[in-house]
Tab-separated table of C-alpha atoms in Angstrom:
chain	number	residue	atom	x	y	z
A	168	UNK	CA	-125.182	7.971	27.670
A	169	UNK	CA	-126.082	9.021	24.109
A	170	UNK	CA	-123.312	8.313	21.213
A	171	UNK	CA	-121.902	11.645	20.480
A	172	UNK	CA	-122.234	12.804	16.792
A	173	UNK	CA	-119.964	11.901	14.092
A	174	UNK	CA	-118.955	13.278	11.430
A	175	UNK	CA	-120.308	16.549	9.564
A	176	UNK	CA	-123.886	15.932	11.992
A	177	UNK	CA	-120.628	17.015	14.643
A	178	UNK	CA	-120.920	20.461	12.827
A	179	UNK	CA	-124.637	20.921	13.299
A	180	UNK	CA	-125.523	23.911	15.490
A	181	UNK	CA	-129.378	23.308	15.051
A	182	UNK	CA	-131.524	24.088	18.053
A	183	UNK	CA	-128.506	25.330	19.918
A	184	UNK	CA	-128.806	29.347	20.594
A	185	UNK	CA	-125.935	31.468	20.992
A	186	UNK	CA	-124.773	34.973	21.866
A	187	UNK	CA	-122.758	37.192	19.966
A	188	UNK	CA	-121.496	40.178	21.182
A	189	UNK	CA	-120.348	43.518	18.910
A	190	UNK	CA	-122.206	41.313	16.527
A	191	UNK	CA	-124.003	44.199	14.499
A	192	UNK	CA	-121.224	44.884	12.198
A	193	UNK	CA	-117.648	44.410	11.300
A	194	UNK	CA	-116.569	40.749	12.161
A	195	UNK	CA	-118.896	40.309	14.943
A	196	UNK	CA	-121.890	40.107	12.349
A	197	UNK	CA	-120.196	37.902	10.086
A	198	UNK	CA	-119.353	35.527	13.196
A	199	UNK	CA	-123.201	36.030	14.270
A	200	UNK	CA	-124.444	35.137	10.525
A	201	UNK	CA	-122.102	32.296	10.108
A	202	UNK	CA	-123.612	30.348	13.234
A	203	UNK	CA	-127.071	30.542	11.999
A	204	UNK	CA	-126.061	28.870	8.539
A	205	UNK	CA	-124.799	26.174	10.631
A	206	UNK	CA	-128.190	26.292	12.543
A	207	UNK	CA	-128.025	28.210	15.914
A	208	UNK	CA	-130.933	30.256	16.970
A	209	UNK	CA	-128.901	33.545	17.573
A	210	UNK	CA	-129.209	36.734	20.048
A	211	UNK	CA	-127.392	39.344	17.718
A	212	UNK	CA	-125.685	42.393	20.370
A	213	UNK	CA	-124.861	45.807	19.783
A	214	UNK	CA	-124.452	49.028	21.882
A	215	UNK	CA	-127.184	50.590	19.587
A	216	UNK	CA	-130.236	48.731	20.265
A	217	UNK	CA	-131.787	49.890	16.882
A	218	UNK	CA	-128.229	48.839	14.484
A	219	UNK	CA	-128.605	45.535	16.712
A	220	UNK	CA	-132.389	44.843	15.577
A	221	UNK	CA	-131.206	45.834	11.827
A	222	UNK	CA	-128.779	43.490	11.988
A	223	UNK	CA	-130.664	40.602	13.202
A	224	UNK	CA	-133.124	41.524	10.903
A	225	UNK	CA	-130.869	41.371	7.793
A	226	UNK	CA	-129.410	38.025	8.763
A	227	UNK	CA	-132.898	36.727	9.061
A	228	UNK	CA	-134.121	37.802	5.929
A	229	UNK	CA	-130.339	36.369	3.904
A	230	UNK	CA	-130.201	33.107	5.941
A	231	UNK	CA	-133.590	32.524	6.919
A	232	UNK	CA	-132.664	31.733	10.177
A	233	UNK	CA	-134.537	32.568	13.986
A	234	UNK	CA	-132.388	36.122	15.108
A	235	UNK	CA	-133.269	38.713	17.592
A	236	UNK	CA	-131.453	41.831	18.614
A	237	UNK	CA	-130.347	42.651	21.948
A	238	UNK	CA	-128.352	45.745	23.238
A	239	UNK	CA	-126.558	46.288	26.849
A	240	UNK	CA	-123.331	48.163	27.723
A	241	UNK	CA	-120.930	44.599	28.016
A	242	UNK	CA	-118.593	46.806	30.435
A	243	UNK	CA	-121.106	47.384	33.313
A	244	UNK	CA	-122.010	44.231	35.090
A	245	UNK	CA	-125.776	45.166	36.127
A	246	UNK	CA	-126.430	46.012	32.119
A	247	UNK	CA	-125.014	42.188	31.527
A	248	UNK	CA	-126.869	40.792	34.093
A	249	UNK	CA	-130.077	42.250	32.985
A	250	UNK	CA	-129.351	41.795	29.440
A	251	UNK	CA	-128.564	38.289	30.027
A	252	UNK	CA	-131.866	37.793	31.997
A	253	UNK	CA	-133.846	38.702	29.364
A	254	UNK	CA	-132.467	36.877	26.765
A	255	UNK	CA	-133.032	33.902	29.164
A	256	UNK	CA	-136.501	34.635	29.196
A	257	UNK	CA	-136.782	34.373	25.445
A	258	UNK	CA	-134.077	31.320	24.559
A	259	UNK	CA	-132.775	29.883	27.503
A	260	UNK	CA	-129.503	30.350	28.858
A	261	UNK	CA	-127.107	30.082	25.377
A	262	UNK	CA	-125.491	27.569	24.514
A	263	UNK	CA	-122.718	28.991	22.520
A	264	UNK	CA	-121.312	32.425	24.078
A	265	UNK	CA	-118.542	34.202	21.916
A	266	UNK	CA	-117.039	37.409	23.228
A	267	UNK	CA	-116.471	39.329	20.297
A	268	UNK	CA	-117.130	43.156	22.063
A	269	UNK	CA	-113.940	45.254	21.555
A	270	UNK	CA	-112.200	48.222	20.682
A	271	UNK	CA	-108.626	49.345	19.911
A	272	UNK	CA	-106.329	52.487	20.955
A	273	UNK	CA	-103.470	53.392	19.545
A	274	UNK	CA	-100.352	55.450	21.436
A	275	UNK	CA	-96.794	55.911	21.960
A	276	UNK	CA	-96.667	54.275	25.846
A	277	UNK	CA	-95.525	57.337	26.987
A	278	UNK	CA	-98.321	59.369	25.962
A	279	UNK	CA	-100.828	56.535	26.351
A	280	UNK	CA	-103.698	58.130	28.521
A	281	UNK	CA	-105.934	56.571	31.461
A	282	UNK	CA	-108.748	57.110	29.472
A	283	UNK	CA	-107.304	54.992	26.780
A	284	UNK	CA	-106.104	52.567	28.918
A	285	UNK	CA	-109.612	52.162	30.879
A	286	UNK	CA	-111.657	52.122	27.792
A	287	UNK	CA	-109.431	49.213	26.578
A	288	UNK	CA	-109.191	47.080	30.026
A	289	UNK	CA	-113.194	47.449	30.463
A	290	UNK	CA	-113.721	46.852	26.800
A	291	UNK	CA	-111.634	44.210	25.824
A	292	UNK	CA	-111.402	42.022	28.718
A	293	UNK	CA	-113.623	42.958	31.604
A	294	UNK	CA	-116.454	42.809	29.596
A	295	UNK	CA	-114.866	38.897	28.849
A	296	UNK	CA	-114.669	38.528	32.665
A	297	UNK	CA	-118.573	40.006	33.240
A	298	UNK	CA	-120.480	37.751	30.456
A	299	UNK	CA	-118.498	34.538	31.241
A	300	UNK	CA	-119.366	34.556	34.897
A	301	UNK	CA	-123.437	35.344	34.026
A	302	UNK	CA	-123.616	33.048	31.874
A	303	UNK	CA	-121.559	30.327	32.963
A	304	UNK	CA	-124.128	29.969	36.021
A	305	UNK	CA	-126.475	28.650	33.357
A	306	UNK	CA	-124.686	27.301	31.607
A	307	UNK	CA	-123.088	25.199	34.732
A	308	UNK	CA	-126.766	24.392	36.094
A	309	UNK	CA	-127.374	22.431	32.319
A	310	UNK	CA	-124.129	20.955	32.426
A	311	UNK	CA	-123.212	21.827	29.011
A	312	UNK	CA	-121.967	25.154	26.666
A	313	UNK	CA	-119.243	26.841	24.722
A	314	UNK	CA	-117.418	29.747	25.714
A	315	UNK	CA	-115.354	31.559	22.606
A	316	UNK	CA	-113.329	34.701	22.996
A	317	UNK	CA	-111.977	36.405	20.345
A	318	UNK	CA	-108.414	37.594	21.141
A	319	UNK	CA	-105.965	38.993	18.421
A	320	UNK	CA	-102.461	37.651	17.021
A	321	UNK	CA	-101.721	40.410	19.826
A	322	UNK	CA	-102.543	37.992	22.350
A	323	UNK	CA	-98.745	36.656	21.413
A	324	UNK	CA	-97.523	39.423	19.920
A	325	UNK	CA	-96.769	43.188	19.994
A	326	UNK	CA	-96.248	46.072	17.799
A	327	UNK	CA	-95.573	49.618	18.726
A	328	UNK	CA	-98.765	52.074	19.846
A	329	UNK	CA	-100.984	49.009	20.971
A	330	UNK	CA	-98.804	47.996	24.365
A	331	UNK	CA	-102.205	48.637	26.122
A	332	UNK	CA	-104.379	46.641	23.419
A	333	UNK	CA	-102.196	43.711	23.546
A	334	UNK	CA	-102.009	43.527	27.367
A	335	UNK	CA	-106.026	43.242	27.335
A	336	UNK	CA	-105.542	40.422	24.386
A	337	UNK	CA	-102.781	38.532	26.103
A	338	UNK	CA	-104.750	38.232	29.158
A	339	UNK	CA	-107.953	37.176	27.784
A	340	UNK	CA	-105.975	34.152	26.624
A	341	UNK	CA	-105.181	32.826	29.890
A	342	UNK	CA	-108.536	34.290	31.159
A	343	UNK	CA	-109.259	31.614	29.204
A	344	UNK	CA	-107.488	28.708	30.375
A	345	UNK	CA	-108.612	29.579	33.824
A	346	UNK	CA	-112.304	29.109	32.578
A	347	UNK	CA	-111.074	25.891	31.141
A	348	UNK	CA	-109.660	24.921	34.871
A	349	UNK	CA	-113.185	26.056	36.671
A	350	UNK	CA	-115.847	24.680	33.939
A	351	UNK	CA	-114.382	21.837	32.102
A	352	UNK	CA	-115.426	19.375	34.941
A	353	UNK	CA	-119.143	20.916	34.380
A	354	UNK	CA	-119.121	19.587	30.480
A	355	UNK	CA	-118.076	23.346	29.482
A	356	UNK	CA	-115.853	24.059	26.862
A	357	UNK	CA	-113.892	27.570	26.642
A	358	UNK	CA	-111.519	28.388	23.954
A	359	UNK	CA	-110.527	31.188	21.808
A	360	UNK	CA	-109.585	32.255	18.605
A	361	UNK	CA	-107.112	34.473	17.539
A	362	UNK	CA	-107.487	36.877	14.297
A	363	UNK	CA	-104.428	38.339	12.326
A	364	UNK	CA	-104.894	40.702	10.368
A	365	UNK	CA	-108.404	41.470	8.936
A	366	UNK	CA	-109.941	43.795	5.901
A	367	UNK	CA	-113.244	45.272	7.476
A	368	UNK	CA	-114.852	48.779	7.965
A	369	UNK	CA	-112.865	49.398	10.956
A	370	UNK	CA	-109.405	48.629	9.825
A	371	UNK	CA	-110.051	50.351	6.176
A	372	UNK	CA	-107.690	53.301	6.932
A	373	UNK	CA	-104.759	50.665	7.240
A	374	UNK	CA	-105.852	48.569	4.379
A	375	UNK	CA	-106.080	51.599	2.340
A	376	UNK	CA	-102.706	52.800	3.746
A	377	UNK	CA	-100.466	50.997	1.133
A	378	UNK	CA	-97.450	50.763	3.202
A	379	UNK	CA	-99.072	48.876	5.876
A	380	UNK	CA	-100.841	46.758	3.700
A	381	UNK	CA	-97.773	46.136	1.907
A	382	UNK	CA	-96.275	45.101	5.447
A	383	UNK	CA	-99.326	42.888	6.056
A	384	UNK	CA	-99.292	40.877	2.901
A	385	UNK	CA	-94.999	40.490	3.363
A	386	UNK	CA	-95.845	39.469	7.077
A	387	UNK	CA	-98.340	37.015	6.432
A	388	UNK	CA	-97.278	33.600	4.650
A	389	UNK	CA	-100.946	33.392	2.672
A	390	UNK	CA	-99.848	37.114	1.709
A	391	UNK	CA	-103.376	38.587	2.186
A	392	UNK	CA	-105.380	40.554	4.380
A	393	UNK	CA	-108.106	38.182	6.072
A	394	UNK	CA	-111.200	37.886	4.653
A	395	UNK	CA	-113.980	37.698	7.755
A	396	UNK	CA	-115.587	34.629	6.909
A	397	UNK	CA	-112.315	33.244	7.350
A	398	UNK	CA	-113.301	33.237	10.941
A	399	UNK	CA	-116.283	31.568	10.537
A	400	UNK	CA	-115.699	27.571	9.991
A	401	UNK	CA	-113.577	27.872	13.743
A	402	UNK	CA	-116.020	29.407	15.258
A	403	UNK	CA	-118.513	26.582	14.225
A	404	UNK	CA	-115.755	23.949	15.276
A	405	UNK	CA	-115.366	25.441	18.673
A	406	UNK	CA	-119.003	26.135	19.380
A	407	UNK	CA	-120.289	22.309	17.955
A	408	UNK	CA	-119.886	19.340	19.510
A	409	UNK	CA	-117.135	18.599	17.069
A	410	UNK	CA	-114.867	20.215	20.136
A	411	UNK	CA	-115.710	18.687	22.722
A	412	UNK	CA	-112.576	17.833	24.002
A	413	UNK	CA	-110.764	20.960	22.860
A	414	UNK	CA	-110.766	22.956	25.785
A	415	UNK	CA	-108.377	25.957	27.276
A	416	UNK	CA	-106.840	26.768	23.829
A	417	UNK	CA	-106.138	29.669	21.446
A	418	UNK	CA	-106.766	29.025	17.899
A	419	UNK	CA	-104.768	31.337	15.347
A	420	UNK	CA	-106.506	32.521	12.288
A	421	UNK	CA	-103.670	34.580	10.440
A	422	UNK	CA	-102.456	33.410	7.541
A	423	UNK	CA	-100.088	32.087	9.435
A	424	UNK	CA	-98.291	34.998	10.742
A	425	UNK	CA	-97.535	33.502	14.361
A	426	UNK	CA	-95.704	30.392	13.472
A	427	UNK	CA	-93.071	32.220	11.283
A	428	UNK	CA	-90.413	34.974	11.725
């Protein structure tokens, strides 16, 4: 048995490939860039197969790194499982998987809609449920990988409008202690990390909407929005070898917003 690395060579993501889905903009991308500065060979998704080749082109050209783009509905399991074949024809089955695919809906829960709800539940965590299992097979048959989800500070806790969104957060945390129960004794590692609040395209309306900013900033000890290469040095922890015995857990990254009242 070969010594495991030590030190910052524990970090080192080179020659590993990875997966990134929703990774063509917003925190997704930066998540997606982030693991090829720390070396991973990386499959950059999208719904859009056209923004997904853009992207992995632009985070070629900045980081010099090996990307490709690949694009498949995450909520229909055929689409995954093709999507998943092919990128196993050009890379291998990844190494490093991080569920990043989501979407949010906001609604009083009495006026919440089925659409709404469905969207979220397919979106946000069967999607989770769907890539895992593909590419767990794989990832079982090598006897090694990484399995990151990326939940919310409403995996813990809940506002009003988003009873819906945090239901679909919450239980893709212990979605992902049960992958830690099946695929630890395989040499797999599943964890997740948890965002607070972060400035990007998609939350601009509420960063520009001083009152809630004003409550974000009060909220949060670091009193600041989250920058989204705050994400990044956890995500390289949790998909390096540097982790291999962290397993089943939920990693906060919110200015820490959870631990205080």
């Amino acid at each position: 048995m070969s010594a495991a690395p030590s030190g910052l060579a524990a970090f080192d993501l080179t020659g590993r490939t990875a997966l990134v889905t929703g990774s063509s903009r917003g925190i997704g991308r930066t998540l997606a860039e982030g693991l090829t500065r720390a070396g991973a060979r990386v499959a950059v998704h999208g719904r859009d197969a056209r923004a997904a080749v853009d992207a992995a082109e632009q985070i070629a050209r900045s980081t010099g790194a090996d990307c490709t783009g690949v694009a498949f509905d995450v909520t229909d399991p055929d689409a995954v499982d093709d999507g998943i074949r092919s990128i196993e024809e050009q890379l291998g089955t990844p190494d490093i998987l991080v569920n990043n695919a989501g979407i949010q809906r906001r609604a009083p829960i009495a006026e919440f809609s089925d659409e709404d709800w469905n969207a979220l539940v397919q979106t946000n965590l069967s999607s989770v449920f769907h890539l895992s299992r593909r590419v767990a097979a794989g990832m079982i048959a090598r006897g090694s990988g990484k399995i990151i989800q990326i939940g919310s500070v409403q995996s813990q806790l809940a506002r009003p409008s988003i009873a819906a969104y945090a239901a679909t957060k919450g239980a893709v945390a212990m979605f992902t202690k049960g992958l830690c129960a099946d695929l630890a004794p395989h040499g797999i590692q599943a964890n997740a990390i948890a965002p607070g609040y972060f400035a990007t395209e998609l939350t601009r309306p509420l960063v520009e909407d001083e009152e809630f900013s004003a409550w974000v900033r009060g909220r949060t000890p670091a009193g600041r929005w989250g920058d989204t290469v705050d994400l990044v040095g956890a995500l390289v922890f949790l998909s390096s070898a540097a982790s291999d015995f962290v397993n089943g857990q939920t990693l906060y990254v919110d200015g820490g917003m959870t631990a205080v009242v």
